[in-house]
Short mmCIF file of C-alpha atoms in Angstrom, two decimals:
data_model
loop_
_atom_site.label_atom_id
_atom_site.label_comp_id
_atom_site.label_asym_id
_atom_site.label_seq_id
_atom_site.Cartn_x
_atom_site.Cartn_y
_atom_site.Cartn_z
CA MET B 16 -20.75 -42.90 -0.30
CA LYS B 17 -23.13 -40.46 1.38
CA ARG B 18 -24.55 -43.29 3.45
CA ILE B 19 -21.07 -44.12 4.74
CA VAL B 20 -20.26 -40.49 5.51
CA ASN B 21 -23.58 -39.89 7.25
CA ASN B 22 -22.92 -42.90 9.47
CA TRP B 23 -19.26 -42.14 10.12
CA HIS B 24 -19.77 -41.95 13.89
CA ASN B 25 -21.39 -45.40 13.91
CA ILE B 26 -18.60 -46.82 11.74
CA SER B 27 -16.14 -45.36 14.25
CA VAL B 28 -17.31 -47.96 16.77
CA TYR B 29 -16.30 -50.78 14.43
CA ILE B 30 -12.95 -49.13 13.74
CA ALA B 31 -12.37 -48.92 17.49
CA GLY B 32 -13.25 -52.59 17.86
CA ALA B 33 -10.85 -53.57 15.08
CA ILE B 34 -8.02 -51.63 16.72
CA PHE B 35 -8.71 -53.28 20.09
CA VAL B 36 -8.50 -56.72 18.45
CA ILE B 37 -5.26 -55.85 16.63
CA VAL B 38 -3.66 -54.60 19.84
CA ALA B 39 -4.77 -57.68 21.78
CA LEU B 40 -3.49 -60.14 19.19
CA PHE B 41 -0.46 -58.56 17.58
CA VAL B 42 1.00 -55.61 19.51
CA THR B 43 3.63 -56.22 22.18
CA ASP B 44 5.41 -52.86 22.46
CA SER B 45 4.06 -50.83 25.39
CA LEU B 46 4.27 -47.46 23.65
CA GLN B 47 2.54 -48.81 20.57
CA LYS B 48 -0.21 -50.17 22.79
CA VAL B 49 -0.66 -46.77 24.44
CA LEU B 50 -0.96 -45.00 21.10
CA LEU B 51 -3.24 -47.52 19.43
CA LEU B 52 -5.48 -47.97 22.46
CA SER B 53 -5.78 -44.18 22.62
CA ALA B 54 -6.80 -44.22 18.96
CA ALA B 55 -9.44 -46.88 19.67
CA VAL B 56 -10.86 -44.88 22.57
CA LEU B 57 -10.83 -41.74 20.43
CA PHE B 58 -13.01 -43.45 17.83
CA LEU B 59 -15.42 -44.41 20.61
CA HIS B 60 -15.17 -40.78 21.69
CA PHE B 61 -16.46 -39.74 18.26
CA PHE B 62 -19.50 -41.97 18.75
CA GLU B 63 -20.21 -40.46 22.15
CA GLU B 64 -19.97 -36.96 20.70
CA PHE B 65 -21.94 -37.50 17.49
CA GLY B 66 -23.82 -40.80 17.90
CA TRP B 67 -25.12 -41.34 21.39
CA PRO B 68 -25.85 -39.28 23.26
CA GLY B 69 -24.54 -36.86 20.63
CA GLY B 70 -24.85 -33.11 20.95
CA PHE B 71 -21.20 -32.13 20.61
CA PRO B 72 -21.75 -30.02 17.45
CA TYR B 73 -24.18 -27.75 19.32
CA LEU B 74 -21.84 -27.56 22.31
CA GLY B 75 -18.87 -26.84 20.05
CA MET B 76 -20.70 -24.07 18.22
CA LYS B 77 -21.81 -22.50 21.48
CA VAL B 78 -18.63 -22.76 23.53
CA MET B 79 -15.76 -22.99 21.05
CA MET B 80 -17.17 -20.91 18.19
CA ARG B 81 -19.17 -18.59 20.48
CA SER B 82 -22.16 -18.77 18.17
CA ASP B 83 -25.75 -18.22 19.25
CA GLU B 84 -27.08 -19.96 16.14
CA THR B 85 -29.15 -22.98 17.16
CA ASP B 86 -30.26 -24.12 13.70
CA SER B 87 -27.85 -26.90 12.68
CA THR B 88 -28.63 -26.34 8.99
CA LYS B 89 -26.98 -22.91 9.25
CA TRP B 90 -23.74 -24.19 10.77
CA ASN B 91 -20.66 -24.75 8.62
CA CYS B 92 -20.60 -28.23 10.09
CA ASN B 93 -22.00 -31.46 8.71
CA ASN B 94 -21.16 -35.15 8.68
CA LEU B 95 -18.63 -34.71 5.88
CA SER B 96 -16.58 -32.04 7.64
CA SER B 97 -16.93 -33.87 10.96
CA MET B 98 -15.69 -37.16 9.53
CA PHE B 99 -12.86 -35.39 7.71
CA GLY B 100 -11.65 -33.50 10.75
CA ASN B 101 -12.00 -36.21 13.36
CA TRP B 102 -10.77 -39.20 11.39
CA ILE B 103 -7.74 -37.39 10.00
CA ALA B 104 -6.85 -35.91 13.39
CA GLY B 105 -7.13 -39.31 15.04
CA THR B 106 -5.04 -40.95 12.35
CA LEU B 107 -2.26 -38.37 12.33
CA LEU B 108 -2.06 -37.84 16.08
CA TYR B 109 -2.47 -41.40 17.38
CA ILE B 110 -2.10 -44.01 14.64
CA LEU B 111 0.80 -42.46 12.69
CA PRO B 112 3.08 -42.19 15.77
CA ALA B 113 2.51 -45.88 16.52
CA PHE B 114 4.45 -46.72 13.36
CA PHE B 115 7.19 -44.13 13.88
CA LEU B 116 8.14 -44.59 17.52
CA ASN B 117 11.61 -43.18 16.87
CA ILE B 118 10.13 -39.77 16.01
CA LYS B 119 9.65 -38.70 19.60
CA PHE B 120 7.70 -35.48 19.10
CA LEU B 121 4.89 -37.44 17.44
CA THR B 122 4.29 -39.35 20.66
CA LEU B 123 4.35 -36.14 22.70
CA ALA B 124 1.76 -34.60 20.37
CA ALA B 125 -0.47 -37.65 20.83
CA ILE B 126 -0.35 -37.35 24.60
CA LEU B 127 -0.96 -33.63 24.26
CA LEU B 128 -4.26 -34.47 22.56
CA SER B 129 -5.26 -36.72 25.47
CA VAL B 130 -4.47 -33.95 27.95
CA ALA B 131 -6.36 -31.41 25.84
CA GLU B 132 -9.41 -33.68 25.68
CA LEU B 133 -9.37 -34.04 29.47
CA ILE B 134 -9.16 -30.29 30.04
CA MET B 135 -11.91 -29.55 27.53
CA HIS B 136 -14.37 -32.19 28.72
CA LEU B 137 -13.67 -32.15 32.45
CA ILE B 138 -13.22 -28.43 32.96
CA THR B 139 -13.91 -26.09 30.03
CA PHE B 140 -17.29 -27.35 28.82
CA ASN B 141 -18.63 -28.09 32.30
CA VAL B 142 -17.61 -24.69 33.65
CA LYS B 143 -18.99 -22.82 30.65
CA GLU B 144 -22.28 -24.73 30.67
CA ARG B 145 -22.45 -25.32 34.44
CA THR B 146 -22.97 -29.03 33.93
CA LEU B 147 -21.50 -32.28 35.23
CA TYR B 148 -21.57 -34.02 31.85
CA ASN B 149 -20.96 -33.05 28.23
CA PRO B 150 -20.84 -35.17 25.05
CA GLY B 151 -17.49 -36.96 24.98
CA ALA B 152 -16.74 -36.66 28.70
CA ILE B 153 -17.03 -40.37 29.53
CA THR B 154 -14.51 -41.55 26.94
CA ALA B 155 -12.19 -38.60 27.58
CA ILE B 156 -12.09 -38.92 31.36
CA PHE B 157 -12.36 -42.69 31.78
CA GLY B 158 -10.71 -43.74 28.52
CA LEU B 159 -8.03 -41.40 27.23
CA THR B 160 -6.96 -40.11 30.64
CA PRO B 161 -6.08 -43.47 32.27
CA ILE B 162 -4.06 -44.42 29.19
CA ALA B 163 -2.19 -41.11 29.33
CA CYS B 164 -1.56 -41.61 33.06
CA TYR B 165 -0.13 -45.06 32.34
CA TYR B 166 2.18 -43.48 29.78
CA PHE B 167 3.50 -40.86 32.22
CA LEU B 168 3.91 -43.36 35.07
CA ASN B 169 5.46 -46.25 33.15
CA ILE B 170 6.90 -45.11 29.83
CA TYR B 171 7.70 -41.39 29.78
CA ASN B 172 11.34 -40.57 30.44
CA ALA B 173 12.25 -36.89 30.29
CA SER B 174 15.91 -37.71 29.64
CA LEU B 175 14.97 -39.12 26.23
CA TYR B 176 13.70 -35.77 25.00
CA VAL B 177 15.32 -32.45 24.19
CA TRP B 178 13.62 -29.07 24.25
CA TYR B 179 12.82 -28.95 20.56
CA ASP B 180 10.88 -32.23 20.80
CA TYR B 181 8.31 -30.36 22.86
CA VAL B 182 8.31 -27.43 20.44
CA PHE B 183 7.80 -29.72 17.44
CA ALA B 184 5.08 -31.61 19.31
CA PHE B 185 3.14 -28.42 19.97
CA LEU B 186 3.59 -27.20 16.40
CA TRP B 187 2.54 -30.57 14.95
CA PHE B 188 -0.53 -30.59 17.18
CA ALA B 189 -1.41 -27.00 16.24
CA VAL B 190 -1.01 -27.57 12.50
CA ILE B 191 -3.18 -30.69 12.58
CA PHE B 192 -5.83 -28.95 14.65
CA TRP B 193 -5.92 -26.04 12.21
CA PHE B 194 -6.04 -28.27 9.12
CA CYS B 195 -8.69 -30.59 10.53
CA TYR B 196 -10.96 -28.05 12.21
CA ARG B 197 -10.18 -24.52 11.04
CA SER B 198 -8.78 -24.71 7.51
CA PRO B 199 -10.64 -23.65 4.33
CA VAL B 200 -10.89 -27.35 3.45
CA TYR B 201 -12.84 -28.05 6.63
CA TRP B 202 -15.17 -25.07 6.22
CA ASN B 203 -15.84 -25.84 2.54
CA LEU B 204 -16.72 -29.45 3.34
CA GLY B 205 -19.13 -28.17 5.97
CA LYS B 206 -21.06 -26.28 3.28
CA LYS B 207 -21.65 -29.26 1.01
CA GLU B 208 -25.21 -30.53 0.78
CA GLY B 209 -26.30 -34.11 1.39
CA TYR B 210 -24.49 -34.64 4.69
CA PRO B 211 -26.83 -33.11 7.29
CA LEU B 212 -26.46 -33.72 10.99
CA THR B 213 -29.39 -35.50 12.56
CA ASP B 214 -30.97 -33.88 15.59
CA GLN B 215 -29.43 -36.64 17.71
CA SER B 216 -25.94 -35.86 16.40
CA ALA B 217 -26.36 -32.10 16.51
CA TYR B 218 -28.15 -31.63 19.83
CA GLY B 219 -28.17 -34.86 21.84
CA PHE B 220 -29.70 -34.08 25.22
CA TYR B 221 -29.71 -30.34 24.50
CA LYS B 222 -33.06 -28.86 23.50
CA PRO B 223 -32.34 -25.40 22.09
CA GLU B 224 -35.06 -23.31 20.52
CA LYS B 225 -34.47 -23.17 16.78
#
């Protein structure tokens, strides 16, 4: 089990591949394609952040958590908490809506994630770090963003939504984000031993002094 967890970012590539195949062979609905293709790209996104080049945990601690701690063994973040947070978030925000297309706020929440990923990886991280690239930027900008643009240009119809759809979408997104990345469950998983981040996963191209 630990071997699976400690390779969750590598396994994510195979999950992405499986979703791509399923969409190509069996999915005909345009909205379902958007949601499932976004899920597939998100799983590739996990590999870019934690596999190669990796380094998102260090970036996240520095920018999002505002921590100066550079020793990954002292972070409340490991492969178990990372797999838990990312896989559950991806499943609830992208895959679940693909099977409940009639629940409109679920789709809006999924697209909200794509927009959030674009803002974080194109603007926030680059501005904070004064860089042109950060772990996850390629899949966010050239993967999730084009799919979201296709949705807005070809599928989205404002007349199909009412104001509370947007409210529910934001609340659903916020609750999932909290549960997956800020809840006691997430923090407790991050303290468990046996699931350490490798230097590649933790730091990537970054070379902080420990």
